[in-house]
Coordinates of C-alpha atoms in Angstrom, one line a residue:
M1 CA 95.7 84.0 247.5
K2 CA 93.5 81.8 249.5
K3 CA 90.4 83.4 247.7
L4 CA 91.9 82.6 244.4
V5 CA 92.4 79.1 245.2
G6 CA 88.7 78.9 245.8
L7 CA 87.6 80.3 242.4
P8 CA 86.4 77.9 239.8
L9 CA 89.0 76.5 237.7
L10 CA 87.6 77.9 234.4
L11 CA 87.6 81.5 235.7
V12 CA 91.2 81.1 236.8
L13 CA 92.3 79.9 233.5
S14 CA 90.6 82.8 231.7
L15 CA 92.3 85.3 234.0
V16 CA 95.7 83.8 233.4
F17 CA 95.2 83.9 229.7
T18 CA 94.2 87.6 229.7
L19 CA 97.2 88.7 231.8
T20 CA 99.5 86.7 229.6
L21 CA 98.1 88.3 226.4
A22 CA 98.4 91.8 227.9
A23 CA 102.0 91.3 228.8
A24 CA 102.8 90.0 225.4
C25 CA 101.2 93.0 223.6
G26 CA 102.2 95.7 226.1
S27 CA 104.8 97.5 224.0
A28 CA 102.5 97.7 221.1
A29 CA 99.7 99.0 223.2
E30 CA 101.9 101.8 224.6
S31 CA 102.8 103.2 221.1
P32 CA 100.3 104.8 218.8
T33 CA 99.4 102.6 215.9
E34 CA 101.5 103.7 212.8
A35 CA 99.4 104.5 209.8
P36 CA 100.2 102.2 206.9
A37 CA 102.4 103.8 204.3
P38 CA 100.3 105.2 201.6
T39 CA 100.1 103.2 198.5
A40 CA 102.1 104.9 195.7
A41 CA 99.9 106.4 193.1
P42 CA 100.2 104.4 189.9
Q43 CA 102.4 106.0 187.3
P44 CA 100.5 107.3 184.3
T45 CA 100.6 104.8 181.5
A46 CA 102.9 106.0 178.8
A47 CA 101.3 106.8 175.6
P48 CA 102.0 104.1 173.1
T49 CA 104.9 104.8 170.8
A50 CA 103.7 106.0 167.4
M51 CA 103.8 103.4 164.7
P52 CA 106.5 104.1 162.2
E53 CA 105.3 105.2 158.7
P54 CA 105.3 102.2 156.4
T55 CA 108.4 102.2 154.2
A56 CA 107.5 103.1 150.6
T57 CA 107.9 100.3 148.1
P58 CA 110.4 100.8 145.3
A59 CA 107.5 101.3 142.9
E60 CA 106.0 104.0 145.2
Q61 CA 109.4 105.7 145.5
M62 CA 109.7 105.7 141.8
E63 CA 106.2 107.2 141.4
E64 CA 107.0 109.9 144.0
K65 CA 110.2 110.7 142.2
S66 CA 108.4 110.8 138.9
M67 CA 105.7 113.1 140.3
S68 CA 108.5 115.4 141.5
A69 CA 110.2 115.4 138.2
D70 CA 106.9 116.0 136.4
E71 CA 106.3 119.0 138.6
E72 CA 109.8 120.3 137.8
L73 CA 109.2 119.8 134.1
V74 CA 105.9 121.7 134.3
A75 CA 107.8 124.6 135.9
Y76 CA 110.5 124.4 133.3
A77 CA 107.9 124.5 130.5
A78 CA 106.3 127.6 132.0
S79 CA 109.7 129.3 132.2
V80 CA 110.4 128.8 128.5
A81 CA 106.8 129.2 127.1
G82 CA 105.8 131.5 124.4
G83 CA 108.7 131.3 121.9
P84 CA 111.8 129.4 120.7
G85 CA 112.6 126.5 123.0
A86 CA 109.1 126.1 124.3
I87 CA 108.0 122.5 125.1
Y88 CA 104.7 120.7 125.5
V89 CA 103.9 119.4 129.0
G90 CA 100.1 119.4 128.8
D91 CA 99.5 123.0 127.7
L92 CA 99.5 123.7 123.9
N93 CA 99.2 127.4 124.6
Q94 CA 102.8 127.4 125.8
L95 CA 104.0 126.4 122.3
T96 CA 102.5 129.4 120.7
G97 CA 104.6 132.5 119.9
P98 CA 107.3 133.5 117.4
A99 CA 109.6 131.2 115.6
P100 CA 113.4 131.6 115.9
E101 CA 113.4 133.4 112.6
V102 CA 110.4 135.0 110.8
S103 CA 110.6 132.7 107.7
L104 CA 110.3 129.7 110.0
G105 CA 106.7 130.5 111.1
G106 CA 103.4 131.4 109.5
I107 CA 102.4 133.9 107.0
D108 CA 99.9 136.8 106.9
E109 CA 97.0 137.2 104.5
E110 CA 99.2 138.6 101.8
G111 CA 101.6 135.6 102.1
K112 CA 104.4 137.5 103.9
P113 CA 106.2 135.7 106.7
D114 CA 105.1 136.7 110.1
G115 CA 106.9 134.1 112.2
S116 CA 103.9 133.0 114.1
V117 CA 103.1 129.5 115.6
P118 CA 99.3 129.8 116.2
L119 CA 97.3 127.6 118.6
E120 CA 94.9 126.3 116.0
S121 CA 97.7 124.8 114.0
L122 CA 99.1 123.2 117.2
E123 CA 95.7 121.7 118.0
R124 CA 95.5 120.1 114.6
H125 CA 98.9 118.4 115.3
L126 CA 98.4 117.4 118.9
W127 CA 99.3 113.8 118.0
I128 CA 102.9 115.0 117.6
Y129 CA 103.2 116.4 121.1
E130 CA 101.5 113.4 122.7
S131 CA 103.6 110.8 121.0
D132 CA 106.1 108.6 122.7
Y133 CA 108.8 110.0 120.4
Y134 CA 108.3 113.5 121.6
Q135 CA 108.4 112.3 125.3
D136 CA 111.7 110.5 124.6
L137 CA 113.1 113.8 123.2
L138 CA 112.3 115.5 126.4
D139 CA 114.3 112.9 128.3
K140 CA 117.2 113.0 125.8
A141 CA 117.5 116.8 126.1
K142 CA 118.1 116.5 129.8
L143 CA 116.2 119.8 130.4
L144 CA 116.2 119.4 134.2
D145 CA 119.7 118.1 134.5
P146 CA 121.9 119.5 131.7
T147 CA 125.5 118.4 131.4
P148 CA 127.7 121.1 133.0
L149 CA 130.4 122.6 130.9
T150 CA 133.7 121.6 132.5
S151 CA 136.0 122.1 129.6
S152 CA 137.8 125.4 129.1
G153 CA 140.2 126.8 126.5
E154 CA 139.2 124.3 123.8
E155 CA 138.8 125.4 120.2
F156 CA 136.8 123.3 117.8
E157 CA 135.4 124.5 114.5
F158 CA 133.5 122.3 112.0
Q159 CA 131.4 122.7 108.9
Y160 CA 127.9 121.5 108.6
A161 CA 126.6 120.6 105.1
C162 CA 122.8 121.0 104.7
T163 CA 120.9 120.3 101.5
N164 CA 120.1 123.9 100.6
R165 CA 120.1 127.1 102.5
A166 CA 116.6 127.9 101.2
L167 CA 115.1 124.9 103.0
L168 CA 113.5 125.4 106.4
P169 CA 115.6 122.8 108.2
C170 CA 118.7 124.5 107.1
K171 CA 117.4 127.8 108.5
L172 CA 116.5 126.2 111.8
M173 CA 120.0 124.9 112.1
E174 CA 121.4 128.4 111.4
F175 CA 119.1 130.3 113.8
F176 CA 118.7 127.7 116.6
L177 CA 121.0 124.8 117.0
I178 CA 124.3 126.4 115.9
P179 CA 124.0 129.5 118.1
N180 CA 122.8 127.5 121.1
V181 CA 125.8 125.1 120.8
A182 CA 128.1 128.0 120.7
E183 CA 126.5 129.7 123.7
R184 CA 126.4 126.6 125.8
T185 CA 130.0 125.6 125.1
N186 CA 131.2 129.2 125.6
D187 CA 132.3 129.3 122.0
Q188 CA 134.5 126.3 122.3
L189 CA 132.5 124.5 119.6
I190 CA 131.7 126.5 116.5
I191 CA 129.7 125.1 113.6
N192 CA 129.6 126.9 110.3
L193 CA 126.7 126.3 107.9
T194 CA 127.3 125.5 104.2
S195 CA 125.2 123.6 101.7
F196 CA 125.4 121.0 99.0
P197 CA 125.4 123.5 96.1
E198 CA 128.1 125.5 97.7
L199 CA 130.3 122.4 98.1
G200 CA 129.4 121.1 94.7
I201 CA 128.0 117.8 96.0
S202 CA 124.7 116.1 95.3
G203 CA 124.2 114.3 98.6
A204 CA 124.2 110.9 97.0
D205 CA 127.6 110.0 98.4
N206 CA 127.4 111.7 101.8
M207 CA 127.9 108.5 103.7
T208 CA 131.3 108.0 102.1
L209 CA 132.2 111.7 102.5
I210 CA 131.4 111.5 106.2
R211 CA 133.3 108.3 106.6
D212 CA 136.5 109.6 105.0
G213 CA 136.4 113.0 106.7
T214 CA 135.7 115.0 103.6
L215 CA 132.6 116.3 105.4
D216 CA 132.7 117.2 109.1
I217 CA 129.0 117.1 109.7
A218 CA 126.2 116.5 107.1
E219 CA 122.6 115.6 106.8
I220 CA 121.8 112.1 105.3
Y221 CA 118.6 112.0 103.3
T222 CA 117.8 108.3 102.8
G223 CA 116.4 109.0 99.3
Y224 CA 119.8 110.5 98.2
V225 CA 122.0 107.7 99.6
A226 CA 119.8 104.8 98.5
G227 CA 122.4 103.9 95.8
E228 CA 124.9 103.2 98.6
V229 CA 122.6 101.6 101.1
P230 CA 119.3 100.6 99.5
A231 CA 117.8 99.3 102.8
L232 CA 117.7 102.9 104.1
E233 CA 115.1 103.8 101.5
I234 CA 112.5 102.1 103.7
Q235 CA 111.9 105.6 105.0
S236 CA 111.4 107.1 101.5
L237 CA 108.8 104.8 99.9
W238 CA 106.6 107.5 98.5
G239 CA 102.8 107.2 98.2
M240 CA 102.3 104.6 101.0
F241 CA 100.8 107.0 103.6
K242 CA 97.3 108.3 103.7
D243 CA 97.9 111.2 106.1
H244 CA 100.7 113.0 108.0
K245 CA 100.2 111.1 111.2
A246 CA 100.7 107.8 109.5
Q247 CA 104.0 108.9 108.0
Y248 CA 105.1 110.5 111.3
D249 CA 104.3 107.2 113.1
A250 CA 106.3 105.2 110.6
T251 CA 109.2 107.6 110.7
T252 CA 109.5 107.6 114.4
V253 CA 109.1 103.8 114.8
L254 CA 111.9 103.3 112.3
T255 CA 114.3 105.8 113.9
P256 CA 116.4 103.4 116.0
D257 CA 116.9 101.1 113.0
L258 CA 117.8 103.9 110.6
E259 CA 120.2 105.5 113.2
Q260 CA 122.0 102.2 113.6
M261 CA 122.3 101.6 109.9
I262 CA 123.6 105.1 109.2
A263 CA 126.1 104.9 112.0
D264 CA 127.3 101.5 110.7
E265 CA 127.6 102.6 107.1
S266 CA 129.1 106.0 107.7
G267 CA 131.3 105.1 110.5
G268 CA 130.1 108.3 112.0
S269 CA 129.2 109.6 115.5
P270 CA 125.9 109.0 117.2
I271 CA 123.2 110.9 115.4
I272 CA 123.5 114.5 116.4
T273 CA 119.9 115.4 115.6
H274 CA 117.1 114.9 113.0
N275 CA 115.9 117.5 110.5
W276 CA 112.2 117.4 110.2
Y277 CA 110.8 118.0 106.7
V278 CA 107.3 119.3 106.9
G279 CA 105.2 121.3 104.5
I280 CA 106.7 119.1 101.8
D281 CA 103.7 117.2 100.4
Q282 CA 105.0 116.2 97.0
F283 CA 103.5 117.8 93.9
F284 CA 104.1 117.8 90.1
F285 CA 105.1 121.4 89.4
C286 CA 104.3 121.9 85.7
S287 CA 103.1 124.5 83.3
E288 CA 99.8 122.7 82.8
A289 CA 97.1 120.9 84.8
L290 CA 97.4 117.1 85.0
T291 CA 93.9 115.7 85.3
T292 CA 94.0 112.3 83.5
P293 CA 96.6 109.5 83.2
E294 CA 97.2 110.6 79.6
D295 CA 98.4 113.9 80.8
F296 CA 101.4 112.3 82.6
K297 CA 102.6 110.3 79.7
G298 CA 106.1 111.3 78.5
K299 CA 106.5 114.2 80.9
K300 CA 110.2 114.7 81.6
T301 CA 110.0 115.1 85.4
R302 CA 112.7 115.9 88.0
S303 CA 113.1 113.3 90.6
H304 CA 115.1 113.4 93.9
G305 CA 115.5 109.7 94.6
A306 CA 115.1 106.2 93.4
A307 CA 111.7 105.5 95.0
I308 CA 110.2 108.8 93.9
S309 CA 111.4 107.9 90.4
D310 CA 109.5 104.6 90.6
W311 CA 106.4 106.5 91.5
I312 CA 106.8 109.1 88.7
N313 CA 107.3 106.3 86.2
G314 CA 104.3 104.5 87.6
M315 CA 102.2 107.6 87.0
G316 CA 103.3 107.4 83.3
A317 CA 105.9 110.3 83.3
E318 CA 109.6 109.9 82.8
A319 CA 111.8 110.5 85.9
Q320 CA 115.1 112.2 85.7
F321 CA 117.4 112.9 88.6
V322 CA 118.4 116.6 88.7
A323 CA 120.2 118.4 91.5
F324 CA 117.8 120.6 93.4
A325 CA 119.6 123.8 92.7
E326 CA 119.5 123.1 89.0
V327 CA 115.8 122.5 88.6
Y328 CA 114.8 126.1 88.2
T329 CA 116.9 126.6 85.1
A330 CA 115.9 123.2 83.7
L331 CA 112.2 124.1 84.0
E332 CA 112.8 127.6 82.6
R333 CA 114.6 126.3 79.5
G334 CA 112.1 123.4 78.9
I335 CA 114.7 120.8 79.6
L336 CA 112.2 119.5 82.2
D337 CA 108.4 119.5 81.8
C338 CA 107.8 119.1 85.5
G339 CA 109.6 118.9 88.8
V340 CA 108.5 116.9 91.8
T341 CA 109.3 118.2 95.2
G342 CA 107.6 119.4 98.3
A343 CA 105.5 122.5 98.4
D344 CA 107.8 124.5 100.7
P345 CA 111.1 123.6 99.0
A346 CA 109.5 124.6 95.6
Y347 CA 108.5 127.9 97.0
G348 CA 112.0 128.5 98.5
Q349 CA 113.5 127.9 95.0
R350 CA 110.8 130.1 93.4
W351 CA 109.5 127.4 91.1
Y352 CA 106.3 129.5 90.9
E353 CA 108.2 131.8 88.5
V354 CA 108.7 128.9 86.0
T355 CA 105.6 126.8 86.4
T356 CA 101.9 127.5 86.6
H357 CA 100.3 124.4 88.3
M358 CA 101.0 122.2 91.3
N359 CA 99.4 118.8 90.7
G360 CA 99.1 116.2 93.4
F361 CA 99.7 115.2 96.0
L362 CA 101.7 112.7 97.9
V363 CA 101.6 113.0 101.7
S364 CA 105.0 113.8 103.1
L365 CA 106.3 114.4 106.6
F366 CA 109.6 112.8 107.6
N367 CA 113.0 113.4 109.0
D368 CA 116.6 112.9 108.0
N369 CA 119.7 112.2 110.1
V370 CA 122.5 114.6 110.9
V371 CA 125.8 112.8 111.5
M372 CA 129.3 113.8 112.3
N373 CA 132.6 112.3 111.2
A374 CA 133.6 109.9 114.0
G375 CA 137.2 111.2 114.3
N376 CA 135.9 114.7 114.8
F377 CA 133.3 113.6 117.4
D378 CA 136.0 111.7 119.3
K379 CA 138.1 114.8 119.5
L380 CA 135.5 116.5 121.6
P381 CA 135.8 116.3 125.4
P382 CA 133.0 114.2 127.0
D383 CA 131.1 117.2 128.3
I384 CA 131.0 118.9 124.9
Q385 CA 129.9 115.7 123.3
A386 CA 127.0 115.4 125.7
I387 CA 126.1 119.0 125.3
L388 CA 126.0 118.6 121.5
I389 CA 123.6 115.6 121.8
E390 CA 121.4 117.5 124.3
E391 CA 121.2 120.6 122.1
G392 CA 120.4 118.3 119.1
A393 CA 117.4 117.0 121.0
K394 CA 116.3 120.5 121.9
H395 CA 116.7 121.5 118.2
E396 CA 114.4 118.6 117.3
L397 CA 111.8 119.6 119.9
E398 CA 111.8 123.1 118.3
A399 CA 111.5 121.6 114.8
L400 CA 108.4 119.8 116.0
R401 CA 106.9 122.9 117.5
L402 CA 107.3 124.6 114.2
A403 CA 106.0 121.6 112.3
A404 CA 102.4 122.5 113.1
I405 CA 102.5 125.7 111.1
Q406 CA 105.1 124.7 108.5
N407 CA 102.9 121.8 107.5
E408 CA 100.1 124.1 106.7
V409 CA 101.6 127.1 104.9
G410 CA 103.7 125.4 102.2
V411 CA 100.8 125.1 99.8
K412 CA 99.4 128.5 100.7
K413 CA 102.6 130.2 99.9
N414 CA 102.6 128.8 96.4
E415 CA 99.0 129.6 95.8
L416 CA 99.5 133.2 96.9
A417 CA 102.5 133.4 94.6
G418 CA 100.2 132.5 91.6
L419 CA 100.3 128.8 91.3
E420 CA 97.0 126.9 90.7
K421 CA 96.6 123.8 92.9
V422 CA 95.1 120.8 91.0
L423 CA 94.2 117.9 93.3
F424 CA 94.3 114.3 92.0
S425 CA 90.9 113.0 90.9
E426 CA 89.8 109.6 92.2
E427 CA 91.1 108.1 89.0
L428 CA 94.6 109.6 89.5
Q429 CA 94.6 108.7 93.2
A430 CA 93.9 105.0 92.2
L431 CA 96.7 105.2 89.7
S432 CA 99.0 106.5 92.4
D433 CA 98.0 103.7 94.7
Q434 CA 98.8 101.2 92.0
A435 CA 102.1 102.8 91.4
V436 CA 103.0 102.2 95.0
L437 CA 102.2 98.5 94.8
N438 CA 103.5 97.8 91.3
N439 CA 106.5 100.2 91.1
V440 CA 107.6 101.8 94.4
V441 CA 107.8 98.9 96.8
P442 CA 108.9 96.3 94.2
G443 CA 111.6 98.7 92.9
W444 CA 112.9 99.0 96.4
I445 CA 112.9 95.2 96.9
N446 CA 114.9 94.8 93.7
R447 CA 117.5 97.4 94.8
V448 CA 118.0 95.7 98.2
G449 CA 118.3 92.4 96.3
D450 CA 118.6 89.8 99.1
M451 CA 115.2 88.6 100.4
N452 CA 117.0 87.5 103.6
D453 CA 117.9 91.1 104.4
P454 CA 116.5 91.9 107.9
I455 CA 115.1 95.1 106.5
F456 CA 112.1 93.2 105.1
D457 CA 111.3 91.8 108.6
I458 CA 111.5 95.4 109.9
F459 CA 109.1 96.5 107.2
N460 CA 106.6 93.8 108.0
E461 CA 106.9 94.3 111.7
K462 CA 106.8 98.1 111.9
I463 CA 105.4 99.5 108.7
T464 CA 102.8 96.9 107.7
P465 CA 100.5 97.7 110.6
I466 CA 100.5 101.4 109.6
V467 CA 100.1 101.2 105.8
G468 CA 98.5 97.7 105.3
I469 CA 101.1 96.6 102.8
R470 CA 103.1 93.4 103.4
I471 CA 106.1 91.9 101.6
E472 CA 106.0 88.1 101.2
E473 CA 108.9 85.8 101.4
D474 CA 109.1 85.5 97.6
G475 CA 109.2 89.3 97.2
T476 CA 105.6 89.9 96.1
V477 CA 103.8 92.9 97.5
V478 CA 100.3 92.5 98.8
K479 CA 97.7 94.9 100.2
I480 CA 96.2 93.4 103.3
N481 CA 93.6 96.1 104.2

């Protein structure tokens, strides 16, 4: 220790510091140094949650639903293509094929019925199948969602009065609507066909006969019932239309108004269906050619309504109302000089046997309304009511399928039967146009009577844009284009 005392002070202090530090750290120095715990590997980053598909807007949902319904309708059209019940959903070829009964279709080169509905005729009438009215019928028929039959054990039997069994609309009822209703209701609703001649009625008072229950179901031709309800004759103002499409457009745009008026006046059911009268361009069927205004003067001529009487008189002839079934005999015996009706109805009644010429013509393509007594309709269970309306729409779709060929063969049938067709000269066409302005429309205005009747507003709103004729507030009739 004596040596230590002699060491320099700085060395002593360093030695003491070193010994102290070793003592303090001795335990740590004796154990091996622990490796630091390994750092945990980072967890993989979770993939981002997929963004949810954007919710479709109501408009997009409606479009998707519409596309689905369109696809279903296309499939339905394919399933019924090629014959009775075929519908148009973009492919006219699917409307071709046989009619429900051979006389409802076309004719062969000899004039014999062959029941065909050819593509070329359909193509010339494409405007029918692309119309809004046709599309509305597809909806009304509920082809994709038909009303199920829930009734059982019911028994309903009614009589349907059509104008004449020889007419094509009556035949279509017999061979299409009536059997389809029976089949779909499992024979719980039976409709028996009859006609005005068989019942001894003219059709002029059908509104009353429906209202009081004398008739179960009947067709209402506006020309016949104009005496009861002159406003309805807006549909039957002959000579206004230059082509079939114009009259089709006018007829369809008037349909809601006419349906409401007929329902109100007849107290009947909703309109069951519409009979389409095509192939009925109006001719003077006579035993001579009518080529000048003088040829018409004094000709005693059968008429079938007030407005057509005005036109006949405006042409210089003398109109006489004669029931359709009685005209053949009147022409044969000389009681009548001529008869005015459509080409196909005249053929059906064999006027070619008692006349030699068909002079004309007035464009004609329209429908009438089939209505049921309200009490009878109300007796039907709701499911059968709905089925009847749906089958009525399908019947109308079929009528329009057949319209393409029926509109073209009426004149041909008569020519092949021996009649000579004499078309109006420019002079006679001008006379016809003047008869419309001076006789037909003014005559209707006089029958309605009250210039405040809303029917004149309906005419100016819906018919004027099609025919270019306007009715002024004072009742004058003007041509505007």
